[in-house]
PDB file of C-alpha atoms in Angstrom:
ATOM      1  CA  UNK A   1       4.927  12.498  26.992  1.00 75.00           C
ATOM      2  CA  UNK A   2       5.848   9.255  25.207  1.00 89.00           C
ATOM      3  CA  UNK A   3       3.687   8.496  22.184  1.00 94.00           C
ATOM      4  CA  UNK A   4       3.159   5.174  20.420  1.00 96.00           C
ATOM      5  CA  UNK A   5       2.744   5.580  16.671  1.00 97.00           C
ATOM      6  CA  UNK A   6       1.639   2.890  14.235  1.00 96.00           C
ATOM      7  CA  UNK A   7       2.640   2.370  10.621  1.00 96.00           C
ATOM      8  CA  UNK A   8       0.622   0.321   8.114  1.00 94.00           C
ATOM      9  CA  UNK A   9       1.353  -0.221   4.429  1.00 92.00           C
ATOM     10  CA  UNK A  10      -0.072  -2.099   1.465  1.00 88.00           C
ATOM     11  CA  UNK A  11       1.385  -2.230  -2.023  1.00 81.00           C
ATOM     12  CA  UNK A  12      -1.851  -1.392  -3.859  1.00 70.00           C
ATOM     13  CA  UNK A  13      -5.186   0.204  -3.104  1.00 60.00           C
ATOM     14  CA  UNK A  14      -6.906  -3.075  -4.033  1.00 51.00           C
ATOM     15  CA  UNK A  15      -6.156  -4.457  -0.568  1.00 49.00           C
ATOM     16  CA  UNK A  16      -7.910  -1.902   1.630  1.00 57.00           C
ATOM     17  CA  UNK A  17      -9.166  -4.693   3.895  1.00 60.00           C
ATOM     18  CA  UNK A  18      -5.560  -5.641   4.608  1.00 73.00           C
ATOM     19  CA  UNK A  19      -4.814  -2.092   5.751  1.00 86.00           C
ATOM     20  CA  UNK A  20      -7.786  -2.283   8.117  1.00 88.00           C
ATOM     21  CA  UNK A  21      -6.525  -5.587   9.507  1.00 90.00           C
ATOM     22  CA  UNK A  22      -3.128  -4.021  10.123  1.00 92.00           C
ATOM     23  CA  UNK A  23      -4.774  -1.079  11.887  1.00 93.00           C
ATOM     24  CA  UNK A  24      -6.668  -3.415  14.222  1.00 93.00           C
ATOM     25  CA  UNK A  25      -3.435  -5.232  15.046  1.00 94.00           C
ATOM     26  CA  UNK A  26      -1.664  -1.919  15.705  1.00 96.00           C
ATOM     27  CA  UNK A  27      -4.245  -1.083  18.374  1.00 95.00           C
ATOM     28  CA  UNK A  28      -3.574  -4.478  19.942  1.00 94.00           C
ATOM     29  CA  UNK A  29       0.151  -3.656  19.911  1.00 93.00           C
ATOM     30  CA  UNK A  30      -0.289  -0.431  21.882  1.00 93.00           C
ATOM     31  CA  UNK A  31      -1.463   2.379  19.591  1.00 95.00           C
ATOM     32  CA  UNK A  32      -4.218   4.245  21.457  1.00 94.00           C
ATOM     33  CA  UNK A  33      -5.826   6.463  18.798  1.00 93.00           C
ATOM     34  CA  UNK A  34      -6.425   6.364  15.054  1.00 93.00           C
ATOM     35  CA  UNK A  35      -4.698   9.733  14.638  1.00 94.00           C
ATOM     36  CA  UNK A  36      -1.411   8.107  15.678  1.00 96.00           C
ATOM     37  CA  UNK A  37      -1.525   5.624  12.782  1.00 95.00           C
ATOM     38  CA  UNK A  38       0.299   6.561   9.581  1.00 95.00           C
ATOM     39  CA  UNK A  39      -0.705   4.437   6.592  1.00 92.00           C
ATOM     40  CA  UNK A  40      -0.310   4.403   2.835  1.00 89.00           C
ATOM     41  CA  UNK A  41      -0.526   2.341  -0.343  1.00 87.00           C
ATOM     42  CA  UNK A  42       3.043   2.171  -1.602  1.00 85.00           C
ATOM     43  CA  UNK A  43       5.579  -0.461  -2.610  1.00 84.00           C
ATOM     44  CA  UNK A  44       7.789  -1.734   0.215  1.00 81.00           C
ATOM     45  CA  UNK A  45      10.788  -1.176  -2.053  1.00 81.00           C
ATOM     46  CA  UNK A  46      10.110   2.558  -2.274  1.00 84.00           C
ATOM     47  CA  UNK A  47      12.285   4.525   0.132  1.00 81.00           C
ATOM     48  CA  UNK A  48      10.695   7.932  -0.434  1.00 85.00           C
ATOM     49  CA  UNK A  49       7.278   7.147   1.097  1.00 89.00           C
ATOM     50  CA  UNK A  50       5.395  10.286   2.156  1.00 90.00           C
ATOM     51  CA  UNK A  51       3.602   9.003   5.276  1.00 92.00           C
ATOM     52  CA  UNK A  52       6.501   6.903   6.532  1.00 94.00           C
ATOM     53  CA  UNK A  53       8.911   9.813   6.152  1.00 92.00           C
ATOM     54  CA  UNK A  54       6.445  12.071   7.989  1.00 93.00           C
ATOM     55  CA  UNK A  55       6.427   9.582  10.852  1.00 95.00           C
ATOM     56  CA  UNK A  56      10.222   9.347  11.000  1.00 93.00           C
ATOM     57  CA  UNK A  57      10.447  13.163  11.120  1.00 92.00           C
ATOM     58  CA  UNK A  58       7.759  13.366  13.798  1.00 93.00           C
ATOM     59  CA  UNK A  59       8.978  10.830  16.387  1.00 95.00           C
ATOM     60  CA  UNK A  60      10.918  12.147  19.341  1.00 94.00           C
ATOM     61  CA  UNK A  61      13.191  10.560  21.923  1.00 93.00           C
ATOM     62  CA  UNK A  62      11.507   7.700  23.893  1.00 94.00           C
ATOM     63  CA  UNK A  63       8.559   7.497  21.449  1.00 96.00           C
ATOM     64  CA  UNK A  64       7.566   4.141  19.935  1.00 96.00           C
ATOM     65  CA  UNK A  65       6.874   3.053  16.352  1.00 96.00           C
ATOM     66  CA  UNK A  66       4.788  -0.092  15.896  1.00 96.00           C
ATOM     67  CA  UNK A  67       4.169  -2.162  12.749  1.00 95.00           C
ATOM     68  CA  UNK A  68       2.834  -5.658  12.205  1.00 93.00           C
ATOM     69  CA  UNK A  69       5.800  -7.148  10.327  1.00 89.00           C
ATOM     70  CA  UNK A  70       9.154  -6.116   8.891  1.00 87.00           C
ATOM     71  CA  UNK A  71       7.898  -6.272   5.266  1.00 86.00           C
ATOM     72  CA  UNK A  72       5.456  -3.433   6.102  1.00 90.00           C
ATOM     73  CA  UNK A  73       8.420  -1.217   7.000  1.00 90.00           C
ATOM     74  CA  UNK A  74      10.507  -2.168   3.982  1.00 87.00           C
ATOM     75  CA  UNK A  75      11.422  -4.946   1.581  1.00 83.00           C
ATOM     76  CA  UNK A  76      14.962  -3.643   1.196  1.00 84.00           C
ATOM     77  CA  UNK A  77      17.781  -4.747   3.509  1.00 82.00           C
ATOM     78  CA  UNK A  78      19.652  -1.506   2.797  1.00 83.00           C
ATOM     79  CA  UNK A  79      16.620   0.583   3.769  1.00 87.00           C
ATOM     80  CA  UNK A  80      16.120  -1.510   6.918  1.00 86.00           C
ATOM     81  CA  UNK A  81      19.693  -0.648   7.966  1.00 85.00           C
ATOM     82  CA  UNK A  82      18.882   3.049   7.484  1.00 87.00           C
ATOM     83  CA  UNK A  83      15.702   2.726   9.573  1.00 89.00           C
ATOM     84  CA  UNK A  84      17.615   1.011  12.390  1.00 88.00           C
ATOM     85  CA  UNK A  85      20.165   3.828  12.290  1.00 87.00           C
ATOM     86  CA  UNK A  86      17.357   6.378  12.801  1.00 90.00           C
ATOM     87  CA  UNK A  87      15.909   4.288  15.663  1.00 90.00           C
ATOM     88  CA  UNK A  88      19.313   4.373  17.388  1.00 89.00           C
ATOM     89  CA  UNK A  89      19.994   8.055  16.735  1.00 89.00           C
ATOM     90  CA  UNK A  90      16.543   9.167  17.954  1.00 91.00           C
ATOM     91  CA  UNK A  91      16.596   6.799  20.964  1.00 92.00           C
ATOM     92  CA  UNK A  92      13.149   5.419  20.202  1.00 92.00           C
ATOM     93  CA  UNK A  93      11.561   1.978  20.453  1.00 93.00           C
ATOM     94  CA  UNK A  94      10.564  -0.051  17.385  1.00 93.00           C
ATOM     95  CA  UNK A  95       8.026  -2.857  17.787  1.00 93.00           C
ATOM     96  CA  UNK A  96       7.512  -5.288  14.902  1.00 91.00           C
ATOM     97  CA  UNK A  97       4.762  -7.713  15.898  1.00 89.00           C
ATOM     98  CA  UNK A  98       6.094  -9.311  19.074  1.00 87.00           C
ATOM     99  CA  UNK A  99       9.703  -8.321  18.332  1.00 87.00           C
ATOM    100  CA  UNK A 100      11.002  -5.288  20.242  1.00 89.00           C
ATOM    101  CA  UNK A 101      14.001  -3.120  19.360  1.00 89.00           C
ATOM    102  CA  UNK A 102      14.412  -0.753  22.304  1.00 89.00           C
ATOM    103  CA  UNK A 103      16.956   2.050  21.859  1.00 89.00           C
ATOM    104  CA  UNK A 104      15.480   4.459  24.411  1.00 89.00           C
ATOM    105  CA  UNK A 105      18.375   3.959  26.805  1.00 86.00           C
ATOM    106  CA  UNK A 106      20.964   2.178  24.699  1.00 80.00           C
ATOM    107  CA  UNK A 107      21.951   1.021  21.219  1.00 78.00           C
ATOM    108  CA  UNK A 108      20.618  -2.148  19.572  1.00 78.00           C
ATOM    109  CA  UNK A 109      22.323  -5.255  20.907  1.00 76.00           C
ATOM    110  CA  UNK A 110      24.071  -7.363  18.214  1.00 75.00           C
ATOM    111  CA  UNK A 111      21.737 -10.388  18.607  1.00 74.00           C
ATOM    112  CA  UNK A 112      18.587  -8.266  18.113  1.00 74.00           C
ATOM    113  CA  UNK A 113      20.101  -6.475  15.141  1.00 75.00           C
ATOM    114  CA  UNK A 114      21.167  -9.780  13.581  1.00 76.00           C
ATOM    115  CA  UNK A 115      17.676 -11.262  13.935  1.00 71.00           C
ATOM    116  CA  UNK A 116      16.061  -8.181  12.417  1.00 72.00           C
ATOM    117  CA  UNK A 117      18.492  -8.087   9.509  1.00 75.00           C
ATOM    118  CA  UNK A 118      17.717 -11.747   8.810  1.00 78.00           C
ATOM    119  CA  UNK A 119      14.003 -10.852   8.600  1.00 66.00           C
ATOM    120  CA  UNK A 120      14.912  -8.054   6.208  1.00 68.00           C
ATOM    121  CA  UNK A 121      16.851 -10.437   3.969  1.00 71.00           C
ATOM    122  CA  UNK A 122      13.883 -12.836   3.846  1.00 66.00           C
ATOM    123  CA  UNK A 123      11.459  -9.985   3.044  1.00 67.00           C
ATOM    124  CA  UNK A 124      13.725  -8.817   0.204  1.00 72.00           C
ATOM    125  CA  UNK A 125      14.153 -12.392  -1.054  1.00 70.00           C
ATOM    126  CA  UNK A 126      10.373 -12.920  -1.034  1.00 68.00           C
ATOM    127  CA  UNK A 127       9.922  -9.759  -3.112  1.00 61.00           C
ATOM    128  CA  UNK A 128      12.534 -10.912  -5.643  1.00 68.00           C
ATOM    129  CA  UNK A 129      10.975 -14.386  -5.937  1.00 68.00           C
ATOM    130  CA  UNK A 130       7.513 -12.907  -6.561  1.00 63.00           C
ATOM    131  CA  UNK A 131       8.962 -10.518  -9.159  1.00 65.00           C
ATOM    132  CA  UNK A 132      10.737 -13.369 -10.962  1.00 72.00           C
ATOM    133  CA  UNK A 133       7.565 -15.495 -10.984  1.00 70.00           C
ATOM    134  CA  UNK A 134       5.533 -12.660 -12.478  1.00 64.00           C
ATOM    135  CA  UNK A 135       8.133 -11.994 -15.203  1.00 69.00           C
ATOM    136  CA  UNK A 136       8.429 -15.716 -15.951  1.00 70.00           C
ATOM    137  CA  UNK A 137       4.644 -16.071 -16.163  1.00 70.00           C
ATOM    138  CA  UNK A 138       4.355 -13.115 -18.547  1.00 68.00           C
ATOM    139  CA  UNK A 139       7.151 -14.468 -20.765  1.00 72.00           C
ATOM    140  CA  UNK A 140       5.544 -17.924 -20.816  1.00 72.00           C
ATOM    141  CA  UNK A 141       2.134 -16.454 -21.692  1.00 68.00           C
ATOM    142  CA  UNK A 142       3.649 -14.371 -24.499  1.00 69.00           C
ATOM    143  CA  UNK A 143       5.440 -17.471 -25.883  1.00 74.00           C
ATOM    144  CA  UNK A 144       2.074 -19.272 -26.059  1.00 73.00           C
ATOM    145  CA  UNK A 145       0.564 -16.351 -27.949  1.00 71.00           C
ATOM    146  CA  UNK A 146      -1.624 -15.207 -25.076  1.00 68.00           C
ATOM    147  CA  UNK A 147      -2.459 -11.535 -24.697  1.00 59.00           C
ATOM    148  CA  UNK A 148      -0.925 -10.047 -21.573  1.00 58.00           C
ATOM    149  CA  UNK A 149      -2.994  -7.521 -19.679  1.00 59.00           C
ATOM    150  CA  UNK A 150      -6.673  -6.669 -19.849  1.00 60.00           C
ATOM    151  CA  UNK A 151      -8.549  -7.858 -22.951  1.00 63.00           C
ATOM    152  CA  UNK A 152      -9.473  -5.169 -25.484  1.00 69.00           C
ATOM    153  CA  UNK A 153     -13.197  -4.346 -25.462  1.00 75.00           C
ATOM    154  CA  UNK A 154     -14.900  -3.998 -28.839  1.00 80.00           C
ATOM    155  CA  UNK A 155     -18.059  -2.034 -29.699  1.00 80.00           C
ATOM    156  CA  UNK A 156     -20.010  -5.310 -29.881  1.00 80.00           C
ATOM    157  CA  UNK A 157     -19.106  -6.057 -26.249  1.00 84.00           C
ATOM    158  CA  UNK A 158     -20.389  -2.768 -24.788  1.00 88.00           C
ATOM    159  CA  UNK A 159     -23.126  -3.662 -22.251  1.00 88.00           C
ATOM    160  CA  UNK A 160     -26.765  -3.071 -23.208  1.00 89.00           C
ATOM    161  CA  UNK A 161     -27.399  -0.973 -20.109  1.00 90.00           C
ATOM    162  CA  UNK A 162     -24.858   1.581 -21.322  1.00 91.00           C
ATOM    163  CA  UNK A 163     -26.335   1.569 -24.833  1.00 91.00           C
ATOM    164  CA  UNK A 164     -29.741   2.294 -23.291  1.00 91.00           C
ATOM    165  CA  UNK A 165     -28.516   5.631 -21.868  1.00 91.00           C
ATOM    166  CA  UNK A 166     -25.957   6.564 -24.535  1.00 91.00           C
ATOM    167  CA  UNK A 167     -28.509   8.395 -26.788  1.00 91.00           C
ATOM    168  CA  UNK A 168     -29.446  10.604 -23.814  1.00 90.00           C
ATOM    169  CA  UNK A 169     -25.756  11.458 -23.362  1.00 89.00           C
ATOM    170  CA  UNK A 170     -25.533  12.381 -27.062  1.00 89.00           C
ATOM    171  CA  UNK A 171     -28.596  14.601 -26.794  1.00 90.00           C
ATOM    172  CA  UNK A 172     -27.122  16.195 -23.628  1.00 89.00           C
ATOM    173  CA  UNK A 173     -30.052  15.033 -21.496  1.00 90.00           C
ATOM    174  CA  UNK A 174     -27.631  13.161 -19.229  1.00 89.00           C
ATOM    175  CA  UNK A 175     -23.992  13.586 -18.271  1.00 90.00           C
ATOM    176  CA  UNK A 176     -21.260  11.011 -17.603  1.00 88.00           C
ATOM    177  CA  UNK A 177     -21.761  11.092 -13.823  1.00 87.00           C
ATOM    178  CA  UNK A 178     -25.479  10.305 -14.144  1.00 90.00           C
ATOM    179  CA  UNK A 179     -24.886   7.446 -16.590  1.00 90.00           C
ATOM    180  CA  UNK A 180     -22.099   6.115 -14.365  1.00 87.00           C
ATOM    181  CA  UNK A 181     -24.493   5.973 -11.402  1.00 87.00           C
ATOM    182  CA  UNK A 182     -27.350   4.378 -13.355  1.00 90.00           C
ATOM    183  CA  UNK A 183     -25.094   1.765 -14.976  1.00 89.00           C
ATOM    184  CA  UNK A 184     -23.164   1.136 -11.755  1.00 87.00           C
ATOM    185  CA  UNK A 185     -19.899   1.667 -13.641  1.00 85.00           C
ATOM    186  CA  UNK A 186     -16.921   3.924 -13.063  1.00 84.00           C
ATOM    187  CA  UNK A 187     -16.656   7.206 -14.971  1.00 83.00           C
ATOM    188  CA  UNK A 188     -13.454   5.850 -16.561  1.00 82.00           C
ATOM    189  CA  UNK A 189     -15.391   2.900 -18.010  1.00 86.00           C
ATOM    190  CA  UNK A 190     -18.139   5.205 -19.307  1.00 89.00           C
ATOM    191  CA  UNK A 191     -15.569   7.427 -21.040  1.00 87.00           C
ATOM    192  CA  UNK A 192     -13.940   4.313 -22.553  1.00 87.00           C
ATOM    193  CA  UNK A 193     -17.260   3.172 -24.058  1.00 89.00           C
ATOM    194  CA  UNK A 194     -17.986   6.662 -25.385  1.00 89.00           C
ATOM    195  CA  UNK A 195     -14.560   6.806 -27.015  1.00 86.00           C
ATOM    196  CA  UNK A 196     -15.142   3.401 -28.642  1.00 86.00           C
ATOM    197  CA  UNK A 197     -18.430   4.581 -30.165  1.00 87.00           C
ATOM    198  CA  UNK A 198     -17.189   7.983 -31.283  1.00 83.00           C
ATOM    199  CA  UNK A 199     -13.798   7.082 -32.742  1.00 71.00           C
TER     200      UNK A 199
END
């Protein structure tokens, strides 16, 4: 039985909607069930990705791997070469959007491989440009005396709603989870405010 597997990836867990969009597109590209989709929040530069490696170990001859674009597979040209090698050795089919690399009966033809490698170069170049812009922006901000990162919260800036329940925490009438729910704040934020008041 030939199985079509999907792979979706986002760099951070702040873009969950993007993962869902990828999943919808994977169904349009031939994946039949949610259980056949492997997804994770990892950098495209990371080679040792748990779910992607699981998928590569799982696929068998004549199976298909589908993803929406080459940057979801990897943002490294070297890693893309390694993936293509696995596709050839396992005699599987790789579908990237509307681009098909079919090695079920033969190796990758030079034209297809060249096109895919070009995509890989552009994906890697895009990553490097973004990285340079971020570093440049941080350096420029530091030169202007701006604080980089999240602003430091002072005791005076702790919200009133937290201060309303804080005495009940001190008297052990309420715990962090209860205050977190009532204030509509994360437990991490609650602990941060407690630390500010008690240090």
